mmCIF file of C-alpha atoms in Angstrom:
data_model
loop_
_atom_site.group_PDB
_atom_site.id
_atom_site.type_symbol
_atom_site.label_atom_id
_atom_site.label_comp_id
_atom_site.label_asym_id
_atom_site.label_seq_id
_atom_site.Cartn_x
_atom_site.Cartn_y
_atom_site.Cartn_z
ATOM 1 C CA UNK A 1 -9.489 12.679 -7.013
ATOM 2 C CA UNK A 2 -5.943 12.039 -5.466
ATOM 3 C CA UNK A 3 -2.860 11.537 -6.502
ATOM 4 C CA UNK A 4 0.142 10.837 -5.373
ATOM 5 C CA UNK A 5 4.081 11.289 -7.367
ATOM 6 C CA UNK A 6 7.522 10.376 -5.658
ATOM 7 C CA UNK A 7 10.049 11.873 -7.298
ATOM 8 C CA UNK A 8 12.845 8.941 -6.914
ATOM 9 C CA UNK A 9 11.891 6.049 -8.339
ATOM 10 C CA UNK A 10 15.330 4.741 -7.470
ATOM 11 C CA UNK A 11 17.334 6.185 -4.455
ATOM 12 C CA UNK A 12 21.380 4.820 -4.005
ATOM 13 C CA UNK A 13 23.248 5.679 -0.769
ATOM 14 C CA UNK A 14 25.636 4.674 1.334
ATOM 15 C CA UNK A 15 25.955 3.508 5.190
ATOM 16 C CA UNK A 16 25.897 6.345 7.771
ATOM 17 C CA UNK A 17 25.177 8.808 4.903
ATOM 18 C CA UNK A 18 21.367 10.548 5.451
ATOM 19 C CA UNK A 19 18.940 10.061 2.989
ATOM 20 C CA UNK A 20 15.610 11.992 1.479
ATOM 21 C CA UNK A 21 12.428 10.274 -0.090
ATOM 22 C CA UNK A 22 10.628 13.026 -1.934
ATOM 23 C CA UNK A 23 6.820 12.506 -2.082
ATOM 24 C CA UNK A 24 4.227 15.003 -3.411
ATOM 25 C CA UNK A 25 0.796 14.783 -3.795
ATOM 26 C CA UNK A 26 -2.882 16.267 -5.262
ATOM 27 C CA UNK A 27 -6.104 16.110 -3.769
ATOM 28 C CA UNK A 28 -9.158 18.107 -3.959
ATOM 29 C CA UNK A 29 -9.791 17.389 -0.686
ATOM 30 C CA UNK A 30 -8.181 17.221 2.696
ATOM 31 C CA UNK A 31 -6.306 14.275 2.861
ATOM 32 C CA UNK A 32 -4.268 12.026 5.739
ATOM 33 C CA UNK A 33 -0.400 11.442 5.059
ATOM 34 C CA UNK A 34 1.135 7.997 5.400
ATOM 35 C CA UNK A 35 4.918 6.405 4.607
ATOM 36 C CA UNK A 36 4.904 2.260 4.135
ATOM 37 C CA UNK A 37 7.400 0.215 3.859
ATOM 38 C CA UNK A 38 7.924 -2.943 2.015
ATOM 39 C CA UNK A 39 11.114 -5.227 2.378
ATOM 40 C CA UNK A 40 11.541 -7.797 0.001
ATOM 41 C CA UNK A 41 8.746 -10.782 -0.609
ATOM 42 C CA UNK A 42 6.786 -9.029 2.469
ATOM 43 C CA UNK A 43 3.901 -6.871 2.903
ATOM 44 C CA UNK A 44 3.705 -3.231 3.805
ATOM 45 C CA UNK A 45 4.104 -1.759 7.051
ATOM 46 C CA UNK A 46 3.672 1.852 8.382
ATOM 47 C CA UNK A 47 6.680 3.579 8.763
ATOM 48 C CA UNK A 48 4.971 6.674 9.911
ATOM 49 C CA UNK A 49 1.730 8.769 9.567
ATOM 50 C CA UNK A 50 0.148 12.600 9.919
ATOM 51 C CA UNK A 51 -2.990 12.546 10.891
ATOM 52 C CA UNK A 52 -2.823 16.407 12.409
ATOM 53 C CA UNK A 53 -0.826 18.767 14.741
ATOM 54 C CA UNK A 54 2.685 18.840 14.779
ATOM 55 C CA UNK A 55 3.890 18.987 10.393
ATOM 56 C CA UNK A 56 6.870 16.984 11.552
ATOM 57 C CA UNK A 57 6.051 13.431 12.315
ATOM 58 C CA UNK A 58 8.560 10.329 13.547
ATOM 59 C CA UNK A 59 8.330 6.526 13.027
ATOM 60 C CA UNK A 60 10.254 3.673 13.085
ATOM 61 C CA UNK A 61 13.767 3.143 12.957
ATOM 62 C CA UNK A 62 14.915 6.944 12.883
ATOM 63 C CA UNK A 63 12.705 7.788 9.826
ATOM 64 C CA UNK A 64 11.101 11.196 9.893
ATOM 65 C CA UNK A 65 8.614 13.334 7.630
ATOM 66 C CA UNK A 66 7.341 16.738 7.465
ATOM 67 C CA UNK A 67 4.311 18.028 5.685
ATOM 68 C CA UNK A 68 4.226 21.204 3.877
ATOM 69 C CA UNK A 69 0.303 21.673 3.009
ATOM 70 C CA UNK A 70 1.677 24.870 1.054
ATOM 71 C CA UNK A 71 4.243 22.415 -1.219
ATOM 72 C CA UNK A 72 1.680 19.652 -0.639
ATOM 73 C CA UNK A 73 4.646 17.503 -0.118
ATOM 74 C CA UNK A 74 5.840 14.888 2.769
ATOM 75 C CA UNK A 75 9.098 14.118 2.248
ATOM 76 C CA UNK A 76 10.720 10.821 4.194
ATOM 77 C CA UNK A 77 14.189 11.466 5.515
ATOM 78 C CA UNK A 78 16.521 9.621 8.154
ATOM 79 C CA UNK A 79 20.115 11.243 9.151
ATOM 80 C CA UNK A 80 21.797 8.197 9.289
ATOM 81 C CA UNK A 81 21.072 4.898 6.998
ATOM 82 C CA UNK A 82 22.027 1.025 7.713
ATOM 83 C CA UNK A 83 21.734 -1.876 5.228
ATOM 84 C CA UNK A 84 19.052 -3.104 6.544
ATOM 85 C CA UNK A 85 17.454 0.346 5.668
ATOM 86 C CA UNK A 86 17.249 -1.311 1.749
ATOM 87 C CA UNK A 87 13.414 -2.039 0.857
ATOM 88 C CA UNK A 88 10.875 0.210 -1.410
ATOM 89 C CA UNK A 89 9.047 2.820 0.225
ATOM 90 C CA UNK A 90 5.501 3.879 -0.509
ATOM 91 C CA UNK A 91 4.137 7.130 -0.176
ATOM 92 C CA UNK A 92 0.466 6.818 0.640
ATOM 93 C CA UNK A 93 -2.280 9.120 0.945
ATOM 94 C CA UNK A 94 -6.254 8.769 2.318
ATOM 95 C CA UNK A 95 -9.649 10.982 2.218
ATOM 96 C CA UNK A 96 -10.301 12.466 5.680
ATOM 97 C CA UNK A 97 -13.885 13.783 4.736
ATOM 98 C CA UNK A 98 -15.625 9.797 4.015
ATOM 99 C CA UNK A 99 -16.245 6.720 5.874
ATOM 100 C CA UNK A 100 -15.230 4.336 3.253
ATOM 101 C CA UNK A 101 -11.679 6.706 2.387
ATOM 102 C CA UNK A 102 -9.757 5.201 0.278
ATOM 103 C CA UNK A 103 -6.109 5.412 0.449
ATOM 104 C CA UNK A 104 -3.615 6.258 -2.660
ATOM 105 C CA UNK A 105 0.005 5.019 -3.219
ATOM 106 C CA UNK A 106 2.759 6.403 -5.148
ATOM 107 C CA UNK A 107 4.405 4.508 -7.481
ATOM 108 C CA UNK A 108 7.206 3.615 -4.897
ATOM 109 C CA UNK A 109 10.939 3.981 -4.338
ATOM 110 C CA UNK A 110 13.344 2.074 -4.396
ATOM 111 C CA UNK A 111 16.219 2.820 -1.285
ATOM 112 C CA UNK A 112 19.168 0.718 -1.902
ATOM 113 C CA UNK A 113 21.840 1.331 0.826
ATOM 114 C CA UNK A 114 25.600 0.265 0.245
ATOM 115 C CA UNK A 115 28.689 -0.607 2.458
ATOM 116 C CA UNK B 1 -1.198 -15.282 15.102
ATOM 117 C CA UNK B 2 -3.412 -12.113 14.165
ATOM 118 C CA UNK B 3 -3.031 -10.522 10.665
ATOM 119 C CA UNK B 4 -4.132 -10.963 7.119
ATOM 120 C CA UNK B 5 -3.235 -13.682 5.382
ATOM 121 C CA UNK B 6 -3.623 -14.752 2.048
ATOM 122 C CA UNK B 7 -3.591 -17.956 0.116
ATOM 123 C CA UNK B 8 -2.013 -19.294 -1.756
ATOM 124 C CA UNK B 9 1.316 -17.254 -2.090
ATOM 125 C CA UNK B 10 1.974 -18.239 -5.661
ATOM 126 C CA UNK B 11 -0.154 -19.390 -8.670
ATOM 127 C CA UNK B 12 -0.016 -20.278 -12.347
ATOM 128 C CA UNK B 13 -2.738 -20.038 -14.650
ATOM 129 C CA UNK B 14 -3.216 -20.708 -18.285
ATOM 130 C CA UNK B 15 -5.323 -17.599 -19.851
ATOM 131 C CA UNK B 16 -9.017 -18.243 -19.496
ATOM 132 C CA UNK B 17 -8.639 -20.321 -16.562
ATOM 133 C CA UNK B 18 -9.885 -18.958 -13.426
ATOM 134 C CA UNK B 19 -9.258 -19.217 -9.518
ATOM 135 C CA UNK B 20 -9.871 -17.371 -6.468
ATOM 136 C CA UNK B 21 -7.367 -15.638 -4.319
ATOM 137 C CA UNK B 22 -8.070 -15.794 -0.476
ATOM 138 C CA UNK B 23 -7.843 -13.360 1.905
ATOM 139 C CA UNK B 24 -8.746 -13.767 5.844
ATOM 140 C CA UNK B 25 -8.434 -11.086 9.159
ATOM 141 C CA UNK B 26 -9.008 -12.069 12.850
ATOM 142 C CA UNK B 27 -8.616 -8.503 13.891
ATOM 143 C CA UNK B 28 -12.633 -7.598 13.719
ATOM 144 C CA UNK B 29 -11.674 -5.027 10.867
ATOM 145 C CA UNK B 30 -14.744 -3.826 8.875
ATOM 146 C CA UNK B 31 -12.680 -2.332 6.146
ATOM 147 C CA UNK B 32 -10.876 -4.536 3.264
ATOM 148 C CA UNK B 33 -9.156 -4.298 0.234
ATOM 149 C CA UNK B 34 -7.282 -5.757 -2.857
ATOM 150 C CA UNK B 35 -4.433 -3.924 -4.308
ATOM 151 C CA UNK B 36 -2.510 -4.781 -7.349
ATOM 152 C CA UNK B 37 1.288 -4.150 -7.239
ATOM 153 C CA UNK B 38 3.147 -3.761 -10.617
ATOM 154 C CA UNK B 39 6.720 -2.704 -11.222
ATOM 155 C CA UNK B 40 7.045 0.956 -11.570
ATOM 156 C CA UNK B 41 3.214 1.228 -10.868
ATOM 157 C CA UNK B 42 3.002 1.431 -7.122
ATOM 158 C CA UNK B 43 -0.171 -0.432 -5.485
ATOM 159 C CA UNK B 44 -3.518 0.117 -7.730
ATOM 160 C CA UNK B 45 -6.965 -0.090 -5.614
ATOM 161 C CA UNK B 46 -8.872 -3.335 -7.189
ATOM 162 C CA UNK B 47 -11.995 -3.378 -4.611
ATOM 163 C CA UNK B 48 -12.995 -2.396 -1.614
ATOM 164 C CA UNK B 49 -15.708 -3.070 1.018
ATOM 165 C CA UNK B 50 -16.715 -1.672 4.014
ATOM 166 C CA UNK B 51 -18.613 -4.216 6.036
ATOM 167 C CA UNK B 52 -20.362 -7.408 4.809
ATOM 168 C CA UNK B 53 -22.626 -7.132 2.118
ATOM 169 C CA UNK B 54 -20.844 -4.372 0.855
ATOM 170 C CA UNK B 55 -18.688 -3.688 -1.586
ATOM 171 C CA UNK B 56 -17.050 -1.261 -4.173
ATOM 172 C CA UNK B 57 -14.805 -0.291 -7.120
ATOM 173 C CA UNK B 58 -11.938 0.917 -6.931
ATOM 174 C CA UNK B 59 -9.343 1.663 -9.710
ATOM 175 C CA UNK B 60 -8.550 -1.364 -11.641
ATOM 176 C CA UNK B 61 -11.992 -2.907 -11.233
ATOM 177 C CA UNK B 62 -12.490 -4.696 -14.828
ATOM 178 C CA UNK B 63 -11.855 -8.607 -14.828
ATOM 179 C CA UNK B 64 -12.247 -9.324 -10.613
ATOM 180 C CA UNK B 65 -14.883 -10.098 -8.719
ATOM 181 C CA UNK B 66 -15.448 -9.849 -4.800
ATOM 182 C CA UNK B 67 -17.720 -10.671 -2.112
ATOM 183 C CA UNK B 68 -18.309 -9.829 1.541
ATOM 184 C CA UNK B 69 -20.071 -12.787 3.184
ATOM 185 C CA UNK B 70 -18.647 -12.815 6.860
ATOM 186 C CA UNK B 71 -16.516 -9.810 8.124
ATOM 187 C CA UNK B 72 -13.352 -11.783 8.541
ATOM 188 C CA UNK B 73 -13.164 -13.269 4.197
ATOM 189 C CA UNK B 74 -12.546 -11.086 1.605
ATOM 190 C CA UNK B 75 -11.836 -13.186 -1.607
ATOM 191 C CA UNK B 76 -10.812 -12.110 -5.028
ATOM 192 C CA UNK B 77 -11.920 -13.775 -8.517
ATOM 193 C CA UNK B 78 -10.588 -13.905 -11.584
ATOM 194 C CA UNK B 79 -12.993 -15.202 -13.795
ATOM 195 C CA UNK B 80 -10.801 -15.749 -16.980
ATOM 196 C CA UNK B 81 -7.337 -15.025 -16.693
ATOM 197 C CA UNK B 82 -5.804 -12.580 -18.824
ATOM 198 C CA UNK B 83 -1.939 -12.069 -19.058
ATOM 199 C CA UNK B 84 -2.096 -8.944 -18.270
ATOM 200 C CA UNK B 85 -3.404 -9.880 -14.608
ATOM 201 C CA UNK B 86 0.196 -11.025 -14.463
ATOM 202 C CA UNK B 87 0.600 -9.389 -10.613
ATOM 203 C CA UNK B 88 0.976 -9.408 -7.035
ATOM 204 C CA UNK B 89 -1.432 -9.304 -4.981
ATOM 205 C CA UNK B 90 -1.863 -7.653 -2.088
ATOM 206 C CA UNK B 91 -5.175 -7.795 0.469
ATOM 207 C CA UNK B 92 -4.902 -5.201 3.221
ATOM 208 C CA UNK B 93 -7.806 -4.392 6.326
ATOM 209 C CA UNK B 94 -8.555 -1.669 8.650
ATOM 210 C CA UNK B 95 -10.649 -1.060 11.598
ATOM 211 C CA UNK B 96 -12.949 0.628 9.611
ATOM 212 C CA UNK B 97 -13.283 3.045 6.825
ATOM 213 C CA UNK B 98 -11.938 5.992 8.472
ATOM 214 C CA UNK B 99 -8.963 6.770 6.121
ATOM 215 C CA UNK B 100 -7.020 7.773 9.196
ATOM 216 C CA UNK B 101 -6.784 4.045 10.214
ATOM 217 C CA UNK B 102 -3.710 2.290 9.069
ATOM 218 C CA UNK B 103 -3.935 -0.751 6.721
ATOM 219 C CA UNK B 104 -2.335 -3.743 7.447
ATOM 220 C CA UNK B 105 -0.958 -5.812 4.467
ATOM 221 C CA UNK B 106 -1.053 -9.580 3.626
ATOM 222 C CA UNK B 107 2.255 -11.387 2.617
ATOM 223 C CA UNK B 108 0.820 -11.118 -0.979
ATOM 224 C CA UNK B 109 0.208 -13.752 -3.549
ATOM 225 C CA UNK B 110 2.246 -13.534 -6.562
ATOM 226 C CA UNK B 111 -0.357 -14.733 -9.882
ATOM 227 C CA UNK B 112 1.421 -15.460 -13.394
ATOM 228 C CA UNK B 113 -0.863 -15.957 -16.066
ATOM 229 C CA UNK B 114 0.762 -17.792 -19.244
#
């Protein structure tokens, strides 16, 4: 079983200031690492993913995460935010060890970005 | 243009009523999948399938139905509509069922049930 807790469900901030999406997770067995995002009345789209190698992964405008397999944790940060940063972000997880692996979301947070 | 896409993008239903969401890929994926997203609840796993003919519970299985006839249709049913199926909904697909594959997401159809 998986699961999958971000610790923000809502996240304010201003322009230019950086910003961290916590993200934890649980799973009793190895497990692939995914940030979506979801701007409003759209679908998600990867933001980034760690699939192996290198714990600190980039993605799309500026976003980074790093896994910690100690902290089980792959927190979402980017140094510098813009407006059109403002959407919910999903913290995702995935079995590595099937061929039908089902993925996991956490329950999402919200980033709200302000002038 | 390729991508999921899912009809229709809003619905109301009267409880008991029932309807079928659609969901269609042209990108050859064998994997597809319903999600459920409620406020404060993330995306829950309805079904699943991995191929045609097959298909599989996820986590909020109880009152849907799905099928798997071609590889590109993946619809959902709701065969009497509860309130609490008050939701959007989300179909996503991937290449396959390799959990390292990304999914890529429908628009989402939005269902009210009075």
């Amino acid at each position: 079983a998986q699961s999958v807790t971000q610790l923000d469900s809502q996240v304010p901030v201003f322009e230019e200031a950086p910003v961290e999406l916590r993200c934890n997770y649980s799973s009793s067995v190895s497990v692939y690492l995914f940030w979506y995002v979801q701007y409003p009345n759209q679908g998600l789209q990867l933001l980034l993913k760690y699939l192996s190698g290198s714990t600190l992964v980039k993605g799309i405008n500026g976003f980074e995460a790093e896994f910690n397999k100690s902290q089980t944790s792959f927190h979402l940060r980017k140094p510098s935010v813009h407006i059109s940063d403002t959407a919910e972000y999903f913290c995702a997880v995935s079995d590595r060890n099937t061929n039908a692996g089902k993925s996991t979301f956490g329950d999402g947070t919200t980033l709200t970005v302000k002038p | 243009n390729a991508g999921v896409t899912q009809t229709p993008k809003f619905q109301v239903l009267k409880t008991g009523q029932s309807m079928t969401l659609q969901c269609a890929q042209d990108m050859n994926h064998e994997y597809m999948s319903w999600y459920r997203q409620d406020p404060g609840m993330g995306l829950r796993l309805i079904h699943y399938s991995v191929g045609a003919g097959i298909t599989d519970q996820g986590e909020v299985p109880n009152g849907y139905n799905v099928s798997r006839s071609t590889t590109e249709d993946f619809p959902l049913r709701l065969l009497s509509a509860a309130p609490s199926q008050t939701s959007v909904y989300f179909c996503a697909s991937r290449p396959d069922g390799s959990g390292a594959n990304v999914l890529t997401f429908g628009a989402g159809s939005r269902l009210t049930v009075l």
